[in-house]
PDB file of C-alpha atoms in Angstrom:
ATOM      1  CA  UNK A   1     116.224  84.085 113.797  1.00 47.00           C
ATOM      2  CA  UNK A   2     116.979  84.358 110.082  1.00 48.00           C
ATOM      3  CA  UNK A   3     119.618  86.807 108.980  1.00 47.00           C
ATOM      4  CA  UNK A   4     120.054  88.492 105.620  1.00 44.00           C
ATOM      5  CA  UNK A   5     123.288  87.846 103.746  1.00 44.00           C
ATOM      6  CA  UNK A   6     124.878  90.506 101.563  1.00 42.00           C
ATOM      7  CA  UNK A   7     127.242  90.174  98.617  1.00 41.00           C
ATOM      8  CA  UNK A   8     129.211  93.125  97.246  1.00 41.00           C
ATOM      9  CA  UNK A   9     131.387  93.243  94.165  1.00 39.00           C
ATOM     10  CA  UNK A  10     132.482  95.642  91.413  1.00 41.00           C
ATOM     11  CA  UNK A  11     131.551  95.593  87.753  1.00 42.00           C
ATOM     12  CA  UNK A  12     133.790  97.327  85.178  1.00 41.00           C
ATOM     13  CA  UNK A  13     132.240  98.043  81.792  1.00 41.00           C
ATOM     14  CA  UNK A  14     134.452  98.693  78.733  1.00 41.00           C
ATOM     15  CA  UNK A  15     132.138  99.495  75.832  1.00 42.00           C
ATOM     16  CA  UNK A  16     133.467  99.090  72.291  1.00 41.00           C
ATOM     17  CA  UNK A  17     131.232 101.674  70.625  1.00 40.00           C
ATOM     18  CA  UNK A  18     130.462 105.307  71.361  1.00 42.00           C
ATOM     19  CA  UNK A  19     127.346 104.422  73.305  1.00 38.00           C
ATOM     20  CA  UNK A  20     126.196 101.208  74.882  1.00 39.00           C
ATOM     21  CA  UNK A  21     122.637 100.505  75.940  1.00 42.00           C
ATOM     22  CA  UNK A  22     122.419  97.317  78.017  1.00 40.00           C
ATOM     23  CA  UNK A  23     118.951  96.269  79.097  1.00 41.00           C
ATOM     24  CA  UNK A  24     117.730  93.347  81.100  1.00 35.00           C
ATOM     25  CA  UNK A  25     121.157  93.093  82.721  1.00 35.00           C
ATOM     26  CA  UNK A  26     120.251  90.613  85.397  1.00 40.00           C
ATOM     27  CA  UNK A  27     117.113  89.324  87.048  1.00 38.00           C
ATOM     28  CA  UNK A  28     117.892  89.181  90.725  1.00 36.00           C
ATOM     29  CA  UNK A  29     115.111  86.921  91.870  1.00 40.00           C
ATOM     30  CA  UNK A  30     112.168  85.035  90.427  1.00 42.00           C
ATOM     31  CA  UNK A  31     110.033  88.171  90.700  1.00 41.00           C
ATOM     32  CA  UNK A  32     112.705  90.866  90.861  1.00 42.00           C
ATOM     33  CA  UNK A  33     112.772  93.714  88.310  1.00 42.00           C
ATOM     34  CA  UNK A  34     115.402  94.008  85.596  1.00 38.00           C
ATOM     35  CA  UNK A  35     118.069  96.699  85.635  1.00 41.00           C
ATOM     36  CA  UNK A  36     118.823  98.994  82.693  1.00 41.00           C
ATOM     37  CA  UNK A  37     122.131 100.822  82.194  1.00 43.00           C
ATOM     38  CA  UNK A  38     123.107 103.529  79.704  1.00 43.00           C
ATOM     39  CA  UNK A  39     126.905 103.927  79.714  1.00 43.00           C
ATOM     40  CA  UNK A  40     129.141 106.307  77.702  1.00 45.00           C
ATOM     41  CA  UNK A  41     132.324 105.444  75.847  1.00 41.00           C
ATOM     42  CA  UNK A  42     134.636 106.078  78.810  1.00 42.00           C
ATOM     43  CA  UNK A  43     135.111 103.226  81.243  1.00 41.00           C
ATOM     44  CA  UNK A  44     132.841 103.402  84.278  1.00 41.00           C
ATOM     45  CA  UNK A  45     133.345 101.565  87.567  1.00 44.00           C
ATOM     46  CA  UNK A  46     130.148 100.512  89.279  1.00 42.00           C
ATOM     47  CA  UNK A  47     129.483  99.041  92.699  1.00 41.00           C
ATOM     48  CA  UNK A  48     126.841  96.332  92.759  1.00 39.00           C
ATOM     49  CA  UNK A  49     125.292  95.438  96.127  1.00 39.00           C
ATOM     50  CA  UNK A  50     122.818  92.606  96.345  1.00 40.00           C
ATOM     51  CA  UNK A  51     120.620  91.784  99.334  1.00 39.00           C
ATOM     52  CA  UNK A  52     119.724  88.112  99.148  1.00 39.00           C
ATOM     53  CA  UNK A  53     116.091  87.731  98.222  1.00 37.00           C
ATOM     54  CA  UNK A  54     115.190  91.349  98.781  1.00 36.00           C
ATOM     55  CA  UNK A  55     116.464  93.397  95.837  1.00 37.00           C
ATOM     56  CA  UNK A  56     119.592  95.355  95.098  1.00 35.00           C
ATOM     57  CA  UNK A  57     121.192  98.755  94.696  1.00 39.00           C
ATOM     58  CA  UNK A  58     123.690  99.919  92.077  1.00 37.00           C
ATOM     59  CA  UNK A  59     125.627 103.127  92.443  1.00 40.00           C
ATOM     60  CA  UNK A  60     128.472 104.872  90.701  1.00 40.00           C
ATOM     61  CA  UNK A  61     131.873 104.643  92.417  1.00 41.00           C
ATOM     62  CA  UNK A  62     134.221 106.580  90.139  1.00 45.00           C
ATOM     63  CA  UNK A  63     134.248 107.973  86.617  1.00 44.00           C
ATOM     64  CA  UNK A  64     136.365 110.431  84.678  1.00 48.00           C
ATOM     65  CA  UNK A  65     135.271 114.053  84.892  1.00 47.00           C
ATOM     66  CA  UNK A  66     132.551 114.749  82.370  1.00 53.00           C
ATOM     67  CA  UNK A  67     131.452 111.125  82.084  1.00 54.00           C
ATOM     68  CA  UNK A  68     127.739 110.448  82.292  1.00 49.00           C
ATOM     69  CA  UNK A  69     126.281 107.330  83.857  1.00 53.00           C
ATOM     70  CA  UNK A  70     122.551 106.802  83.769  1.00 54.00           C
ATOM     71  CA  UNK A  71     121.378 104.054  86.109  1.00 54.00           C
ATOM     72  CA  UNK A  72     117.897 102.757  86.668  1.00 63.00           C
ATOM     73  CA  UNK A  73     117.732 100.512  89.747  1.00 86.00           C
ATOM     74  CA  UNK A  74     114.938  99.515  92.083  1.00 87.00           C
ATOM     75  CA  UNK A  75     115.509  98.035  95.496  1.00 85.00           C
ATOM     76  CA  UNK A  76     112.598  95.995  96.761  1.00 86.00           C
ATOM     77  CA  UNK A  77     112.003  95.088 100.390  1.00 86.00           C
ATOM     78  CA  UNK A  78     109.540  92.370 101.296  1.00 85.00           C
ATOM     79  CA  UNK A  79     108.597  90.218 104.234  1.00 84.00           C
ATOM     80  CA  UNK A  80     109.173  86.475 104.165  1.00 81.00           C
ATOM     81  CA  UNK A  81     106.496  83.794 104.363  1.00 83.00           C
ATOM     82  CA  UNK A  82     108.960  80.935 104.720  1.00 85.00           C
ATOM     83  CA  UNK A  83     108.782  80.684 108.509  1.00 80.00           C
ATOM     84  CA  UNK A  84     107.652  82.819 111.430  1.00 86.00           C
ATOM     85  CA  UNK A  85     109.562  80.877 114.059  1.00 86.00           C
ATOM     86  CA  UNK A  86     110.801  83.134 116.847  1.00 89.00           C
ATOM     87  CA  UNK A  87     108.260  85.903 116.227  1.00 94.00           C
ATOM     88  CA  UNK A  88     105.586  86.759 118.770  1.00 96.00           C
ATOM     89  CA  UNK A  89     102.005  87.641 117.863  1.00 98.00           C
ATOM     90  CA  UNK A  90      98.964  88.976 119.676  1.00 98.00           C
ATOM     91  CA  UNK A  91      95.424  88.374 118.451  1.00 98.00           C
ATOM     92  CA  UNK A  92      92.694  90.771 119.549  1.00 98.00           C
ATOM     93  CA  UNK A  93      89.303  89.080 119.123  1.00 98.00           C
ATOM     94  CA  UNK A  94      85.833  90.638 119.437  1.00 98.00           C
ATOM     95  CA  UNK A  95      83.425  88.505 121.462  1.00 97.00           C
ATOM     96  CA  UNK A  96      80.357  89.935 119.684  1.00 96.00           C
ATOM     97  CA  UNK A  97      79.271  87.587 116.867  1.00 96.00           C
ATOM     98  CA  UNK A  98      81.490  84.913 118.371  1.00 95.00           C
ATOM     99  CA  UNK A  99      80.010  82.240 116.120  1.00 96.00           C
ATOM    100  CA  UNK A 100      82.012  83.986 113.417  1.00 97.00           C
ATOM    101  CA  UNK A 101      84.991  85.342 115.313  1.00 98.00           C
ATOM    102  CA  UNK A 102      85.837  81.980 116.905  1.00 97.00           C
ATOM    103  CA  UNK A 103      86.124  80.437 113.453  1.00 97.00           C
ATOM    104  CA  UNK A 104      88.307  83.334 112.304  1.00 98.00           C
ATOM    105  CA  UNK A 105      90.505  82.790 115.347  1.00 98.00           C
ATOM    106  CA  UNK A 106      90.724  79.076 114.627  1.00 97.00           C
ATOM    107  CA  UNK A 107      91.843  79.766 111.066  1.00 97.00           C
ATOM    108  CA  UNK A 108      94.487  82.225 112.285  1.00 97.00           C
ATOM    109  CA  UNK A 109      95.860  79.830 114.902  1.00 97.00           C
ATOM    110  CA  UNK A 110      96.101  76.996 112.386  1.00 97.00           C
ATOM    111  CA  UNK A 111      98.021  79.236 110.005  1.00 96.00           C
ATOM    112  CA  UNK A 112     100.446  80.380 112.693  1.00 96.00           C
ATOM    113  CA  UNK A 113     101.054  76.756 113.648  1.00 95.00           C
ATOM    114  CA  UNK A 114     101.760  75.768 110.039  1.00 95.00           C
ATOM    115  CA  UNK A 115     104.377  78.545 109.876  1.00 95.00           C
ATOM    116  CA  UNK A 116     106.229  77.264 112.961  1.00 93.00           C
ATOM    117  CA  UNK A 117     104.899  79.809 115.461  1.00 95.00           C
ATOM    118  CA  UNK A 118     104.891  78.251 118.919  1.00 95.00           C
ATOM    119  CA  UNK A 119     101.741  78.373 121.036  1.00 95.00           C
ATOM    120  CA  UNK A 120     103.634  80.166 123.790  1.00 96.00           C
ATOM    121  CA  UNK A 121     104.461  82.951 121.300  1.00 97.00           C
ATOM    122  CA  UNK A 122     100.782  83.762 120.724  1.00 98.00           C
ATOM    123  CA  UNK A 123      98.603  85.755 123.123  1.00 98.00           C
ATOM    124  CA  UNK A 124      94.839  85.990 122.506  1.00 98.00           C
ATOM    125  CA  UNK A 125      93.063  89.028 123.955  1.00 98.00           C
ATOM    126  CA  UNK A 126      89.264  89.128 124.013  1.00 98.00           C
ATOM    127  CA  UNK A 127      87.362  92.423 123.846  1.00 98.00           C
ATOM    128  CA  UNK A 128      83.572  92.994 123.924  1.00 97.00           C
ATOM    129  CA  UNK A 129      83.151  94.023 120.295  1.00 96.00           C
ATOM    130  CA  UNK A 130      84.837  95.312 117.158  1.00 97.00           C
ATOM    131  CA  UNK A 131      84.546  98.890 118.425  1.00 96.00           C
ATOM    132  CA  UNK A 132      86.986  98.090 121.256  1.00 97.00           C
ATOM    133  CA  UNK A 133      89.605  96.327 119.114  1.00 98.00           C
ATOM    134  CA  UNK A 134      91.639  99.437 118.264  1.00 97.00           C
ATOM    135  CA  UNK A 135      92.440 100.607 121.771  1.00 97.00           C
ATOM    136  CA  UNK A 136      93.500  97.111 122.869  1.00 98.00           C
ATOM    137  CA  UNK A 137      95.652  96.639 119.768  1.00 98.00           C
ATOM    138  CA  UNK A 138      97.380  99.967 120.358  1.00 98.00           C
ATOM    139  CA  UNK A 139      98.344  99.094 123.928  1.00 97.00           C
ATOM    140  CA  UNK A 140      99.638  95.689 122.844  1.00 98.00           C
ATOM    141  CA  UNK A 141     101.656  97.287 120.071  1.00 96.00           C
ATOM    142  CA  UNK A 142     103.204  99.844 122.414  1.00 96.00           C
ATOM    143  CA  UNK A 143     104.323  97.066 124.757  1.00 96.00           C
ATOM    144  CA  UNK A 144     106.955  96.049 122.144  1.00 94.00           C
ATOM    145  CA  UNK A 145     106.361  92.392 123.052  1.00 95.00           C
ATOM    146  CA  UNK A 146     104.988  91.436 119.645  1.00 97.00           C
ATOM    147  CA  UNK A 147     106.124  91.626 116.045  1.00 96.00           C
ATOM    148  CA  UNK A 148     102.543  91.943 114.798  1.00 97.00           C
ATOM    149  CA  UNK A 149      98.993  92.333 116.144  1.00 98.00           C
ATOM    150  CA  UNK A 150      96.108  90.545 114.414  1.00 98.00           C
ATOM    151  CA  UNK A 151      92.687  92.141 114.913  1.00 98.00           C
ATOM    152  CA  UNK A 152      89.655  89.873 114.473  1.00 98.00           C
ATOM    153  CA  UNK A 153      85.995  90.829 114.537  1.00 97.00           C
ATOM    154  CA  UNK A 154      82.715  90.537 112.644  1.00 97.00           C
ATOM    155  CA  UNK A 155      80.212  93.296 111.938  1.00 96.00           C
ATOM    156  CA  UNK A 156      76.964  92.328 110.204  1.00 95.00           C
ATOM    157  CA  UNK A 157      74.605  94.910 108.785  1.00 93.00           C
ATOM    158  CA  UNK A 158      71.307  95.426 110.588  1.00 84.00           C
ATOM    159  CA  UNK A 159      68.324  97.702 110.121  1.00 79.00           C
ATOM    160  CA  UNK A 160      69.958 100.844 111.523  1.00 82.00           C
ATOM    161  CA  UNK A 161      73.053 102.955 110.861  1.00 85.00           C
ATOM    162  CA  UNK A 162      74.823 101.337 113.824  1.00 89.00           C
ATOM    163  CA  UNK A 163      76.633  99.078 111.346  1.00 92.00           C
ATOM    164  CA  UNK A 164      78.324 102.011 109.598  1.00 93.00           C
ATOM    165  CA  UNK A 165      79.411 103.577 112.873  1.00 93.00           C
ATOM    166  CA  UNK A 166      81.016 100.372 114.144  1.00 95.00           C
ATOM    167  CA  UNK A 167      82.700  99.558 110.826  1.00 95.00           C
ATOM    168  CA  UNK A 168      84.189 103.053 110.576  1.00 96.00           C
ATOM    169  CA  UNK A 169      85.357 102.947 114.198  1.00 95.00           C
ATOM    170  CA  UNK A 170      86.910  99.492 113.828  1.00 97.00           C
ATOM    171  CA  UNK A 171      88.684 100.396 110.592  1.00 96.00           C
ATOM    172  CA  UNK A 172      90.128 103.685 111.837  1.00 97.00           C
ATOM    173  CA  UNK A 173      90.893 102.133 115.226  1.00 97.00           C
ATOM    174  CA  UNK A 174      93.075  99.369 113.786  1.00 98.00           C
ATOM    175  CA  UNK A 175      94.811 101.807 111.450  1.00 97.00           C
ATOM    176  CA  UNK A 176      95.494 104.278 114.268  1.00 97.00           C
ATOM    177  CA  UNK A 177      96.770 101.479 116.507  1.00 97.00           C
ATOM    178  CA  UNK A 178      99.431 100.572 113.987  1.00 96.00           C
ATOM    179  CA  UNK A 179     100.430 104.152 113.265  1.00 96.00           C
ATOM    180  CA  UNK A 180     100.590 105.178 116.929  1.00 96.00           C
ATOM    181  CA  UNK A 181     102.372 102.074 118.211  1.00 95.00           C
ATOM    182  CA  UNK A 182     104.766 101.424 115.344  1.00 94.00           C
ATOM    183  CA  UNK A 183     103.752  97.756 115.379  1.00 96.00           C
ATOM    184  CA  UNK A 184     101.895  96.277 112.394  1.00 96.00           C
ATOM    185  CA  UNK A 185      98.214  95.909 113.257  1.00 98.00           C
ATOM    186  CA  UNK A 186      96.380  93.697 110.774  1.00 98.00           C
ATOM    187  CA  UNK A 187      92.732  94.259 109.903  1.00 98.00           C
ATOM    188  CA  UNK A 188      90.875  90.958 110.136  1.00 97.00           C
ATOM    189  CA  UNK A 189      87.383  92.321 110.790  1.00 97.00           C
ATOM    190  CA  UNK A 190      84.616  90.958 108.569  1.00 97.00           C
ATOM    191  CA  UNK A 191      82.083  93.537 107.393  1.00 96.00           C
ATOM    192  CA  UNK A 192      79.183  91.650 105.845  1.00 96.00           C
ATOM    193  CA  UNK A 193      75.628  92.394 104.808  1.00 94.00           C
ATOM    194  CA  UNK A 194      74.300  89.016 105.941  1.00 94.00           C
ATOM    195  CA  UNK A 195      75.187  86.171 108.279  1.00 94.00           C
ATOM    196  CA  UNK A 196      75.451  83.893 105.241  1.00 95.00           C
ATOM    197  CA  UNK A 197      78.198  86.076 103.785  1.00 95.00           C
ATOM    198  CA  UNK A 198      80.054  85.872 107.077  1.00 96.00           C
ATOM    199  CA  UNK A 199      79.902  82.056 107.215  1.00 95.00           C
ATOM    200  CA  UNK A 200      81.174  81.914 103.635  1.00 95.00           C
ATOM    201  CA  UNK A 201      84.300  83.720 104.861  1.00 95.00           C
ATOM    202  CA  UNK A 202      85.100  81.562 107.873  1.00 95.00           C
ATOM    203  CA  UNK A 203      85.706  78.278 106.105  1.00 91.00           C
ATOM    204  CA  UNK A 204      82.995  78.328 103.434  1.00 91.00           C
ATOM    205  CA  UNK A 205      83.293  78.957  99.716  1.00 90.00           C
ATOM    206  CA  UNK A 206      85.291  82.168 100.251  1.00 90.00           C
ATOM    207  CA  UNK A 207      87.906  80.505 102.474  1.00 93.00           C
ATOM    208  CA  UNK A 208      88.845  81.559 105.985  1.00 96.00           C
ATOM    209  CA  UNK A 209      89.688  85.245 106.269  1.00 97.00           C
ATOM    210  CA  UNK A 210      91.260  84.675 109.668  1.00 97.00           C
ATOM    211  CA  UNK A 211      93.859  82.452 108.031  1.00 97.00           C
ATOM    212  CA  UNK A 212      94.494  85.068 105.340  1.00 97.00           C
ATOM    213  CA  UNK A 213      94.909  87.799 107.948  1.00 97.00           C
ATOM    214  CA  UNK A 214      97.427  85.625 109.817  1.00 97.00           C
ATOM    215  CA  UNK A 215      99.517  85.358 106.643  1.00 97.00           C
ATOM    216  CA  UNK A 216      99.499  89.140 106.404  1.00 96.00           C
ATOM    217  CA  UNK A 217     100.612  89.363 110.037  1.00 97.00           C
ATOM    218  CA  UNK A 218     103.514  86.958 109.381  1.00 96.00           C
ATOM    219  CA  UNK A 219     104.669  88.869 106.300  1.00 95.00           C
ATOM    220  CA  UNK A 220     104.486  92.258 108.027  1.00 95.00           C
ATOM    221  CA  UNK A 221     106.321  90.921 111.085  1.00 94.00           C
ATOM    222  CA  UNK A 222     109.136  89.744 108.834  1.00 92.00           C
ATOM    223  CA  UNK A 223     109.218  93.017 106.893  1.00 93.00           C
ATOM    224  CA  UNK A 224     109.512  95.119 110.046  1.00 91.00           C
ATOM    225  CA  UNK A 225     111.968  92.776 111.745  1.00 88.00           C
ATOM    226  CA  UNK A 226     114.421  92.628 108.845  1.00 85.00           C
ATOM    227  CA  UNK A 227     113.970  95.940 107.048  1.00 86.00           C
ATOM    228  CA  UNK A 228     111.832  98.511 108.891  1.00 86.00           C
ATOM    229  CA  UNK A 229     112.843  98.037 112.514  1.00 77.00           C
ATOM    230  CA  UNK A 230     113.082 101.490 114.166  1.00 67.00           C
ATOM    231  CA  UNK A 231     116.418 102.601 115.559  1.00 52.00           C
ATOM    232  CA  UNK A 232     116.714 102.082 119.296  1.00 50.00           C
TER     233      UNK A 232
END
């Protein structure tokens, strides 16, 4: 499993004028923010801590009494999409509209495979419909066996209000499953007006939403594993 390396060093600033304004000090990563420092005449000692690939923090160590150090620093945490090897995933799939959900599942499995997830690290759980996804996802999340739960379903609008009821239940169910279990539960339920729209999203002109949801599951698994893991 990948580990995060840390580098720590001190920076001493000795400004030559009464006030120094240094902007765009260092760009930490290809998409990391810049840091801006406003430092008075007196020498200030700063501690600079960098987390490889995931941002930084700068804080004041020591300054003479009355000195003023103004620091603007943002630490960013993000999941990795380099590899998901070693992580375990569960996929909850609704059997209703299986012409659609099977293609979503196929897209998800192909994505997991391309990111080095072993077949034995993936469990697929079938439920009758999208309404039942939430309760199954919550139990899987509480088991602590998986780093992320992917929820797949398809709800297509009909002539009655049943569509709205199922969509609302599926949406709130997946959200509640993640909040109650502490395990990321990813919403991969299609909500379409027509069957044509659904087919467009399972390998048609709109891509495969199952594959996209799997990428979200991989990123969230990495984020929780490396940065947001709860204390035991």
